[in-house]
Amino acid sequence: MTVLRKNLIDGEWLGEAGSRNINPSNTNDVVGEYASAGPEEAKQAIAAAKAAFPGWSRSGPLARHAVLKKTSDEIMARKDDIGRSLAREEGKTLAEGVGETIRAAQIFDFFAGETLRLSGEMVPSVRPGVGVEMTREGVGVVGIITPWNFPIAIPAWKIAPALAYGNTIVFKPAELVPESAWTIVDILHRAGLPKGVLNLVMGKGSVVGQAMLDSPDVNAISFTGSVGTGKRVAAASVEHMRKFQLEMGGKNPLVVLDDADLAVAVDCAVNGAYFSTGQRCTASSRLIVTAGIHDRFVDAMKERLDKLVIGDALDAKTQIGPVVDQTQLKQDEDYIAIGRQEGAELAFGGERLERETPGFYLRPALFTGATNAMRISREEIFGPVANVIRVKDYDEALTVANDTPFGLTSGICTTSLKHATHFKRNSEAGMVMVNLPTAGVDFHVPFGGRKGSSYGPREQGRYAVEFYTTVKTAYTFAG
Ligand code: NAD
């Protein structure tokens, strides 16, 4: 029997059954039932967060440290169960689900520490006898809107700093992954947050999300999701003169040079393009390969892809789980058809797979003979589909890598210090990897991109303070 998970508004669990989430590895398996908030609930949640802000923003570091540390400890203690539940609702593998859960625990631990390290500056004024202090204060009510592909890590990397710096929150998770969102809120609530400090409003983006965008009482919005929704967040936020931060799509390049270690390059490409079923904003979907290593690289990729175990996310042997849902599967298949029409060669995979249970299984697809002008090279597919683009040398590789509307992450596989150093300096991306997959892994360093991928201050690590606080300059004349 499934339990009804409710929304948390002003410290109370409220709501009626509204939606179910389905296991993409087995569509007969209903993970749970969830209350679906409407505009009224969104308004109540915003009002509760507004009322709770004065108290929480003055609560001091010890109270905030206690809640965040307790939350980290419980997530870590329950990492296997939470990771399994995440894999069940999203379709990433068990190892990835548990890994993401551990990362969430580490993020809460990191920001528990940050509550004790918030600092300011004091300088002498140009006027004798006057002191000037610069301090940071919470922004107010923060709206947090998250996507489905990292159901626990992304909420964690927004909620933890928002609370650490004294903000109150209205959190709207993606419709496909309410269980992970509910779990993290339940843990924080039981860890002792005062009522109204954290409110959960599960429901449709066009209803609950939109109500958050339209409210003058939401002082800041941190959004991760698609470019289209990001632009709506931006337009509405400018209208209300509120702070906003956007993390959106990617079309990330991985450059493989003639002098690369072939095994390292194939590891980076397989991990970067296909792990998490390619459903990562940091996925390396453009593999830009120089002519001297091209054929060896493609042969080695096909050999590796053929060995990948694609199946039920909850089976410990699975290396690639299903696509998240029918809509995303259709999008992946449509782009595979577009790639063929554009003249790229489907060198491997791309077909639907049958498994013991009904699910959205797709064999990872590799295109060769792609050009950077093709739609499959310019638009984010968000599935297990990657293109090999052949180039003559490093200079052309760098030009192609930067020729994209996005700029989240990039990578290069090379044994040349000169090229690695030049690429780190000249790649137009927020994160650059040398001989590593394009994913941004470390939880204590900034995460974010440039161009069409991101807007506003960086997330994660100490850089998160920029978004979640506002600076006050105070002058004192003591007489
Ligand atoms: P999406 O834009 O469809 O949805 C994101 C969130 O916005 C969801 O919670 C959704 O309900 C909400 N939303 C939808 N319409 C809204 C509206 N009118 N007002 C307010 N909120 C609304 O994105 P998605 O399909 O959930 O996620 C996939 C996208 O996220 C991909 O483009 C991916 O690259 C991106 N992503 C980016 C990062 C990053 O850090 N750059 C990380 C993960 C995912």
Coordinates of C-alpha atoms and ligand atoms in Angstrom, one line a residue:
M1 CA 0.0 0.0 0.0
T2 CA 1.3 3.5 -0.9
V3 CA 1.3 6.2 1.7
L4 CA 0.1 9.7 0.8
R5 CA 3.0 12.2 1.0
K6 CA 1.7 15.7 1.8
N7 CA 3.0 19.2 1.4
L8 CA 4.6 21.0 4.3
I9 CA 3.1 24.5 4.8
D10 CA 3.8 26.5 8.0
G11 CA 4.9 23.4 9.8
E12 CA 1.8 21.3 9.0
W13 CA 1.6 18.4 6.5
L14 CA -1.4 19.3 4.3
G15 CA -3.1 18.2 1.1
E16 CA -5.0 15.5 -0.7
A17 CA -3.8 12.9 -3.2
G18 CA -3.0 14.5 -6.5
S19 CA -0.3 12.6 -8.4
R20 CA 1.6 9.3 -8.5
N21 CA 5.2 8.7 -9.5
I22 CA 6.1 5.7 -11.6
N23 CA 9.2 3.6 -11.6
P24 CA 10.8 4.1 -15.1
S25 CA 12.4 0.6 -14.8
N26 CA 9.0 -1.0 -14.2
T27 CA 6.0 1.1 -15.1
N28 CA 3.7 -1.3 -13.2
D29 CA 5.4 -0.1 -10.0
V30 CA 3.9 3.0 -8.4
V31 CA 6.4 4.5 -6.1
G32 CA 4.0 6.7 -4.2
E33 CA 1.1 9.2 -4.1
Y34 CA 1.7 12.9 -3.5
A35 CA -0.4 15.9 -2.7
S36 CA -0.5 18.4 -5.5
A37 CA -0.5 22.0 -4.4
G38 CA -2.5 24.8 -6.2
P39 CA -1.9 28.6 -6.3
E40 CA -3.6 29.0 -2.8
E41 CA -1.2 26.6 -1.1
A42 CA 1.7 28.3 -2.9
K43 CA 0.5 31.6 -1.5
Q44 CA 0.1 30.1 2.0
A45 CA 3.6 28.7 1.8
I46 CA 5.1 32.1 0.7
A47 CA 3.2 33.8 3.6
A48 CA 4.5 31.3 6.1
A49 CA 8.1 31.7 4.9
K50 CA 7.7 35.5 5.0
A51 CA 6.4 35.3 8.6
A52 CA 9.2 33.0 9.7
F53 CA 12.1 35.1 8.2
P54 CA 12.6 37.6 11.0
G55 CA 13.0 34.8 13.6
W56 CA 15.2 32.5 11.5
S57 CA 17.4 35.2 10.1
R58 CA 18.2 36.2 13.7
S59 CA 18.5 32.7 15.1
G60 CA 22.3 32.7 15.1
P61 CA 24.7 30.1 13.9
L62 CA 24.3 27.4 16.6
A63 CA 20.6 26.8 15.8
R64 CA 21.3 26.6 12.1
H65 CA 24.4 24.4 12.6
A66 CA 22.4 22.0 14.7
V67 CA 19.6 21.5 12.1
L68 CA 22.0 21.1 9.1
K69 CA 24.4 18.7 11.0
K70 CA 21.5 16.5 12.2
T71 CA 20.1 16.4 8.6
S72 CA 23.5 15.4 7.2
D73 CA 23.9 12.7 9.8
E74 CA 20.4 11.2 9.1
I75 CA 20.9 11.3 5.3
M76 CA 24.2 9.5 5.7
A77 CA 22.8 6.9 8.0
R78 CA 20.0 6.2 5.6
K79 CA 22.0 6.5 2.4
D80 CA 21.3 3.0 1.1
D81 CA 17.5 3.3 1.5
I82 CA 17.3 6.9 0.2
G83 CA 19.6 6.0 -2.7
R84 CA 17.5 3.0 -3.6
S85 CA 14.3 5.1 -3.5
L86 CA 15.9 7.7 -5.7
A87 CA 17.0 5.1 -8.2
R88 CA 13.5 3.7 -8.1
E89 CA 11.8 6.9 -9.0
E90 CA 14.4 8.5 -11.3
G91 CA 16.0 5.5 -13.0
K92 CA 19.6 6.1 -12.3
T93 CA 21.6 3.1 -11.1
L94 CA 21.7 2.1 -7.4
A95 CA 25.4 3.1 -7.2
E96 CA 24.6 6.5 -8.7
G97 CA 21.5 6.9 -6.4
V98 CA 23.6 6.1 -3.3
G99 CA 26.4 8.3 -4.5
E100 CA 24.1 11.2 -5.0
T101 CA 22.6 10.7 -1.5
I102 CA 26.1 10.7 0.1
R103 CA 26.8 14.0 -1.8
A104 CA 23.6 15.5 -0.3
A105 CA 24.8 14.5 3.2
Q106 CA 28.2 16.1 2.5
I107 CA 26.6 19.3 1.3
F108 CA 24.5 19.6 4.5
D109 CA 27.7 18.9 6.5
F110 CA 29.7 21.5 4.6
F111 CA 27.0 24.2 5.1
A112 CA 26.6 23.3 8.8
G113 CA 30.3 24.3 9.0
E114 CA 29.7 27.5 7.0
T115 CA 27.1 28.7 9.6
L116 CA 30.0 29.2 12.0
R117 CA 32.3 30.9 9.4
L118 CA 30.1 33.7 8.1
S119 CA 32.3 36.8 8.3
G120 CA 32.3 40.5 7.4
E121 CA 34.7 43.3 7.2
M122 CA 35.4 46.4 9.2
V123 CA 37.4 49.4 7.8
P124 CA 38.1 52.9 8.9
S125 CA 36.0 55.5 7.2
V126 CA 37.4 58.5 5.2
R127 CA 35.9 60.6 8.0
P128 CA 37.9 60.5 11.3
G129 CA 36.1 58.8 14.2
V130 CA 33.7 56.9 11.9
G131 CA 33.8 53.1 11.5
V132 CA 32.4 51.2 8.5
E133 CA 31.2 47.6 8.8
M134 CA 30.3 45.4 5.9
T135 CA 28.1 42.4 6.9
R136 CA 26.1 39.8 5.1
E137 CA 22.4 39.2 5.8
G138 CA 19.9 36.6 4.5
V139 CA 17.9 37.8 1.4
G140 CA 14.5 36.8 2.7
V141 CA 12.1 34.3 1.2
V142 CA 13.9 32.1 -1.3
G143 CA 12.0 30.2 -4.0
I144 CA 13.8 27.0 -4.9
I145 CA 12.7 25.3 -8.2
T146 CA 14.4 22.0 -9.1
P147 CA 14.6 19.5 -12.1
W148 CA 14.2 15.8 -12.0
N149 CA 17.6 14.6 -12.9
F150 CA 19.4 15.1 -9.5
P151 CA 16.4 14.6 -7.2
I152 CA 18.3 15.0 -3.9
A153 CA 21.7 16.6 -4.7
I154 CA 20.2 19.7 -6.4
P155 CA 17.6 20.4 -3.7
A156 CA 20.4 19.9 -1.1
W157 CA 22.8 22.4 -2.8
K158 CA 20.1 25.0 -2.8
I159 CA 18.4 24.4 0.6
A160 CA 21.5 24.0 2.7
P161 CA 23.1 27.4 1.9
A162 CA 19.7 29.1 1.9
L163 CA 19.1 27.9 5.5
A164 CA 22.7 28.3 6.6
Y165 CA 22.6 32.1 5.8
G166 CA 19.3 32.7 7.5
N167 CA 16.8 32.6 4.6
T168 CA 13.4 30.9 4.6
I169 CA 12.3 28.7 1.8
V170 CA 9.4 27.7 -0.5
F171 CA 10.6 24.6 -2.3
K172 CA 9.0 23.3 -5.5
P173 CA 10.5 20.0 -6.8
A174 CA 10.1 18.5 -10.2
E175 CA 6.8 16.5 -10.6
L176 CA 8.7 13.3 -11.6
V177 CA 10.7 12.9 -8.4
P178 CA 8.6 14.0 -5.4
E179 CA 9.7 11.1 -3.1
S180 CA 13.3 12.3 -2.8
A181 CA 12.1 15.9 -2.3
W182 CA 9.6 14.8 0.4
T183 CA 12.3 12.7 2.1
I184 CA 14.8 15.6 2.4
V185 CA 12.1 18.0 3.7
D186 CA 10.8 15.4 6.2
I187 CA 14.4 15.0 7.6
L188 CA 14.9 18.7 7.9
H189 CA 11.5 19.2 9.6
R190 CA 12.2 16.5 12.2
A191 CA 15.7 17.9 12.7
G192 CA 14.0 20.9 14.4
L193 CA 13.4 23.7 11.9
P194 CA 10.9 26.2 13.3
K195 CA 7.5 26.3 11.4
G196 CA 7.4 28.2 8.2
V197 CA 11.2 28.2 7.7
L198 CA 11.0 25.4 5.0
N199 CA 7.8 24.9 3.0
L200 CA 7.3 22.1 0.5
V201 CA 4.9 22.7 -2.4
M202 CA 4.7 19.7 -4.8
G203 CA 2.7 20.2 -7.9
K204 CA 2.8 21.5 -11.5
G205 CA 5.4 24.0 -12.6
S206 CA 2.9 25.9 -14.6
V207 CA 0.7 26.3 -11.4
V208 CA 2.8 26.2 -8.3
G209 CA 6.1 27.4 -9.9
Q210 CA 4.3 30.1 -11.7
A211 CA 2.6 31.3 -8.4
M212 CA 6.1 31.6 -6.9
L213 CA 7.3 33.6 -9.9
D214 CA 4.3 35.9 -9.7
S215 CA 4.6 36.7 -6.0
P216 CA 6.1 40.0 -4.9
D217 CA 6.9 38.3 -1.5
V218 CA 9.5 35.9 -3.0
N219 CA 12.8 37.8 -2.6
A220 CA 15.0 35.5 -4.6
I221 CA 14.7 32.4 -6.8
S222 CA 17.2 29.7 -7.4
F223 CA 16.3 27.7 -10.4
T224 CA 17.7 24.7 -12.2
G225 CA 16.0 23.3 -15.3
S226 CA 15.6 23.9 -18.9
V227 CA 16.5 27.1 -20.8
G228 CA 12.8 27.7 -21.7
T229 CA 11.6 27.7 -18.1
G230 CA 14.8 29.6 -17.0
K231 CA 13.8 32.5 -19.3
R232 CA 10.4 32.7 -17.7
V233 CA 12.0 32.8 -14.2
A234 CA 14.3 35.6 -15.4
A235 CA 11.5 37.7 -17.0
A236 CA 9.2 37.3 -13.9
S237 CA 12.1 38.1 -11.5
V238 CA 13.1 41.3 -13.4
E239 CA 9.4 42.3 -13.2
H240 CA 9.6 42.0 -9.4
M241 CA 13.2 43.3 -9.1
R242 CA 14.2 40.1 -7.3
K243 CA 17.5 38.3 -7.2
F244 CA 17.6 35.2 -9.4
Q245 CA 20.1 32.5 -10.3
L246 CA 19.6 30.1 -13.2
E247 CA 21.4 26.8 -14.0
M248 CA 20.2 25.4 -17.3
G249 CA 21.2 23.1 -20.2
G250 CA 24.5 22.1 -21.7
K251 CA 26.0 20.7 -25.0
N252 CA 29.3 19.9 -23.4
P253 CA 32.4 19.1 -25.5
L254 CA 34.9 16.4 -24.7
V255 CA 38.0 16.9 -26.9
V256 CA 40.2 13.9 -27.6
L257 CA 43.6 14.6 -29.1
D258 CA 45.9 12.3 -31.0
D259 CA 48.3 12.1 -28.0
A260 CA 45.5 11.0 -25.5
D261 CA 45.7 7.8 -23.5
L262 CA 43.0 5.9 -25.4
A263 CA 41.8 4.0 -22.4
V264 CA 41.4 7.2 -20.4
A265 CA 39.6 8.9 -23.3
V266 CA 37.1 6.1 -23.7
D267 CA 36.5 6.0 -19.9
C268 CA 35.8 9.7 -19.9
A269 CA 33.6 9.6 -22.9
V270 CA 31.5 6.6 -21.7
N271 CA 31.1 8.0 -18.3
G272 CA 30.5 11.6 -19.4
A273 CA 28.1 10.8 -22.2
Y274 CA 26.1 7.9 -21.0
F275 CA 26.2 7.5 -17.2
S276 CA 22.9 8.6 -15.5
T277 CA 21.5 7.6 -18.9
G278 CA 23.0 10.8 -20.4
Q279 CA 20.5 12.8 -18.4
R280 CA 23.0 15.2 -16.9
C281 CA 23.4 18.9 -17.6
T282 CA 27.1 18.1 -17.7
A283 CA 26.8 15.2 -20.2
S284 CA 29.6 15.3 -22.8
S285 CA 27.3 14.9 -25.9
R286 CA 29.9 16.3 -28.3
L287 CA 33.0 14.1 -28.7
I288 CA 35.5 16.2 -30.7
V289 CA 38.2 13.9 -31.9
T290 CA 41.4 14.7 -33.9
A291 CA 42.0 12.7 -37.1
G292 CA 45.0 10.6 -35.9
I293 CA 43.1 8.9 -33.1
H294 CA 39.5 9.1 -34.5
D295 CA 39.1 5.5 -35.9
R296 CA 40.8 3.8 -32.9
F297 CA 38.6 5.9 -30.6
V298 CA 35.4 5.0 -32.4
D299 CA 36.3 1.3 -32.5
A300 CA 37.1 1.3 -28.8
M301 CA 33.9 3.2 -27.9
K302 CA 31.8 0.6 -29.8
E303 CA 33.5 -2.2 -28.0
R304 CA 32.9 -0.6 -24.6
L305 CA 29.3 0.3 -25.4
D306 CA 28.6 -3.2 -26.5
K307 CA 29.6 -4.5 -23.0
L308 CA 27.5 -2.0 -21.0
V309 CA 24.7 -3.6 -19.0
I310 CA 21.5 -1.7 -19.6
G311 CA 18.6 -2.7 -17.4
D312 CA 16.5 -2.2 -14.2
A313 CA 18.1 0.6 -12.1
L314 CA 17.6 -1.5 -8.9
D315 CA 19.6 -4.4 -10.2
A316 CA 23.1 -4.1 -8.8
K317 CA 24.7 -5.3 -12.1
T318 CA 23.0 -2.5 -14.2
Q319 CA 25.4 0.2 -15.5
I320 CA 22.8 2.2 -17.5
G321 CA 19.3 2.5 -16.2
P322 CA 16.2 3.5 -18.2
V323 CA 15.2 6.9 -19.6
V324 CA 13.1 8.8 -17.0
D325 CA 9.7 8.7 -18.8
Q326 CA 7.9 8.4 -22.1
T327 CA 8.2 12.0 -23.0
Q328 CA 12.0 12.1 -22.6
L329 CA 12.2 8.7 -24.5
K330 CA 10.3 10.2 -27.4
Q331 CA 12.6 13.2 -27.4
D332 CA 15.7 11.0 -27.5
E333 CA 14.2 8.9 -30.3
D334 CA 13.2 12.0 -32.3
Y335 CA 16.7 13.4 -32.1
I336 CA 18.2 10.0 -33.2
A337 CA 15.9 10.2 -36.3
I338 CA 16.9 13.9 -36.8
G339 CA 20.6 12.9 -36.7
R340 CA 20.1 10.3 -39.4
Q341 CA 18.2 12.8 -41.6
E342 CA 21.0 15.3 -41.1
G343 CA 23.4 12.8 -42.5
A344 CA 25.3 11.6 -39.4
E345 CA 25.9 7.8 -39.2
L346 CA 24.4 5.9 -36.3
A347 CA 27.5 3.9 -35.5
F348 CA 26.0 2.2 -32.4
G349 CA 22.8 1.6 -30.5
G350 CA 19.8 4.0 -30.4
E351 CA 17.1 1.2 -30.4
R352 CA 14.6 0.5 -27.7
L353 CA 15.2 -2.5 -25.5
E354 CA 12.9 -5.0 -23.9
R355 CA 13.6 -6.1 -20.4
E356 CA 11.7 -8.4 -17.9
T357 CA 9.6 -5.5 -16.7
P358 CA 8.0 -2.7 -18.9
G359 CA 10.3 0.3 -18.8
F360 CA 11.9 3.1 -20.9
Y361 CA 15.0 1.3 -22.0
L362 CA 17.1 2.7 -24.8
R363 CA 20.5 1.4 -26.0
P364 CA 23.1 4.2 -25.8
A365 CA 23.5 5.8 -29.2
L366 CA 26.8 7.0 -30.8
F367 CA 26.8 9.0 -34.0
T368 CA 29.9 9.4 -36.2
G369 CA 30.4 11.7 -39.1
A370 CA 28.5 14.5 -37.3
T371 CA 29.3 18.2 -37.9
N372 CA 29.0 20.9 -35.3
A373 CA 26.3 22.6 -37.4
M374 CA 23.8 19.7 -37.1
R375 CA 20.9 20.1 -34.7
I376 CA 22.1 17.0 -32.8
S377 CA 25.3 19.0 -32.1
R378 CA 23.6 22.3 -31.1
E379 CA 20.6 21.3 -29.1
E380 CA 20.5 19.6 -25.8
I381 CA 19.0 16.1 -26.2
F382 CA 19.2 15.1 -22.5
G383 CA 19.5 11.4 -23.2
P384 CA 22.1 8.6 -23.9
V385 CA 23.0 10.1 -27.3
A386 CA 26.5 11.4 -28.3
N387 CA 28.1 12.5 -31.5
V388 CA 31.7 12.1 -32.7
I389 CA 32.9 15.2 -34.6
R390 CA 36.1 14.6 -36.5
V391 CA 38.6 17.6 -36.6
K392 CA 42.1 18.0 -38.0
D393 CA 44.0 19.3 -35.0
Y394 CA 43.9 21.0 -31.5
D395 CA 43.1 24.5 -32.9
E396 CA 40.1 23.3 -34.8
A397 CA 39.0 21.2 -31.8
L398 CA 39.0 24.3 -29.5
T399 CA 37.1 26.3 -32.1
V400 CA 34.4 23.7 -32.4
A401 CA 34.3 23.1 -28.6
N402 CA 33.5 26.8 -28.1
D403 CA 31.1 27.1 -31.0
T404 CA 27.9 26.5 -29.0
P405 CA 25.2 28.6 -27.3
F406 CA 26.0 26.8 -24.0
G407 CA 29.0 26.9 -21.7
L408 CA 28.5 24.7 -18.7
T409 CA 31.4 22.3 -18.7
S410 CA 34.1 21.0 -21.1
G411 CA 36.9 18.4 -21.1
I412 CA 40.1 17.5 -22.9
C413 CA 41.9 14.1 -23.0
T414 CA 45.6 14.7 -23.8
T415 CA 49.1 14.0 -22.5
S416 CA 50.3 17.4 -23.7
L417 CA 50.7 19.9 -20.9
K418 CA 50.8 22.7 -23.4
H419 CA 47.4 21.8 -24.9
A420 CA 45.8 21.0 -21.5
T421 CA 46.9 24.4 -20.1
H422 CA 45.8 26.3 -23.2
F423 CA 42.4 24.5 -23.2
K424 CA 41.8 25.3 -19.5
R425 CA 42.5 29.0 -20.2
N426 CA 40.6 29.2 -23.5
S427 CA 37.6 27.0 -23.1
E428 CA 34.4 29.1 -22.8
A429 CA 32.9 26.9 -20.0
G430 CA 32.3 27.4 -16.3
M431 CA 34.0 24.1 -15.5
V432 CA 36.9 22.5 -17.4
M433 CA 38.2 18.9 -16.9
V434 CA 41.6 17.5 -18.0
N435 CA 41.6 13.7 -18.5
L436 CA 38.4 13.4 -16.5
P437 CA 34.7 13.1 -17.3
T438 CA 32.8 16.4 -17.7
A439 CA 30.7 15.9 -14.6
G440 CA 31.2 18.4 -11.7
V441 CA 31.8 16.1 -8.8
D442 CA 33.3 17.9 -5.8
F443 CA 30.6 19.3 -3.4
H444 CA 32.8 21.9 -1.8
V445 CA 33.7 23.9 -5.0
P446 CA 31.6 26.2 -7.2
F447 CA 29.4 24.7 -9.9
G448 CA 28.0 26.6 -12.8
G449 CA 28.5 27.8 -16.4
R450 CA 28.6 30.6 -18.9
K451 CA 26.7 31.8 -22.0
G452 CA 23.2 30.1 -22.3
S453 CA 23.9 27.6 -19.5
S454 CA 23.8 29.8 -16.4
Y455 CA 23.0 33.2 -15.1
G456 CA 23.9 34.7 -11.8
P457 CA 26.4 33.8 -9.0
R458 CA 27.8 30.3 -8.7
E459 CA 26.2 27.5 -6.7
Q460 CA 28.0 25.3 -4.1
G461 CA 31.0 25.8 -1.9
R462 CA 31.8 29.1 -0.3
Y463 CA 30.7 30.9 -3.5
A464 CA 27.1 30.2 -2.6
V465 CA 27.2 33.0 -0.1
E466 CA 27.0 35.5 -3.0
F467 CA 23.5 34.4 -3.9
Y468 CA 22.0 33.6 -0.5
T469 CA 23.1 36.8 1.2
T470 CA 22.9 40.5 0.6
V471 CA 25.6 42.9 1.8
K472 CA 24.9 45.7 4.3
T473 CA 27.3 48.6 4.8
A474 CA 26.9 50.3 8.2
Y475 CA 28.6 53.5 9.3
T476 CA 29.0 54.3 13.0
F477 CA 30.2 57.6 14.7
A478 CA 30.7 56.8 18.4
G479 CA 31.1 60.4 19.3
Ligands
NAD1 P1 12.1 22.0 -16.6 O1 12.5 23.4 -17.0 O2 11.0 21.4 -17.4 O3 11.6 22.0 -15.1 C1 12.4 22.5 -14.0 C2 11.5 22.9 -12.9 O4 10.8 24.1 -13.3 C3 10.5 21.9 -12.5 O5 10.3 21.9 -11.1 C4 9.2 22.4 -13.2 O6 8.0 21.9 -12.5 C5 9.4 23.9 -13.0 N1 8.6 24.7 -13.9 C6 8.0 24.4 -15.1 N2 7.3 25.4 -15.6 C7 7.4 26.4 -14.7 C8 6.8 27.7 -14.6 N3 6.1 28.2 -15.6 N4 7.1 28.5 -13.6 C9 7.9 28.0 -12.6 N5 8.4 26.8 -12.6 C10 8.2 26.0 -13.6 O7 13.4 21.1 -16.6 P2 13.5 19.5 -16.3 O8 13.0 18.8 -17.5 O9 12.9 19.2 -15.0 O10 15.1 19.4 -16.2 C11 15.9 19.1 -17.3 C12 16.7 20.4 -17.6 O11 17.5 20.8 -16.4 C13 17.8 20.1 -18.6 O12 17.8 21.2 -19.5 C14 19.1 20.1 -17.9 O13 20.3 20.5 -18.6 C15 18.8 21.1 -16.8 N6 19.7 20.9 -15.6 C16 20.7 21.9 -15.4 C17 21.6 21.7 -14.4 C18 22.6 22.8 -14.1 O14 23.1 22.8 -13.0 N7 23.0 23.5 -15.1 C19 21.5 20.6 -13.5 C20 20.5 19.7 -13.8 C21 19.6 19.8 -14.8

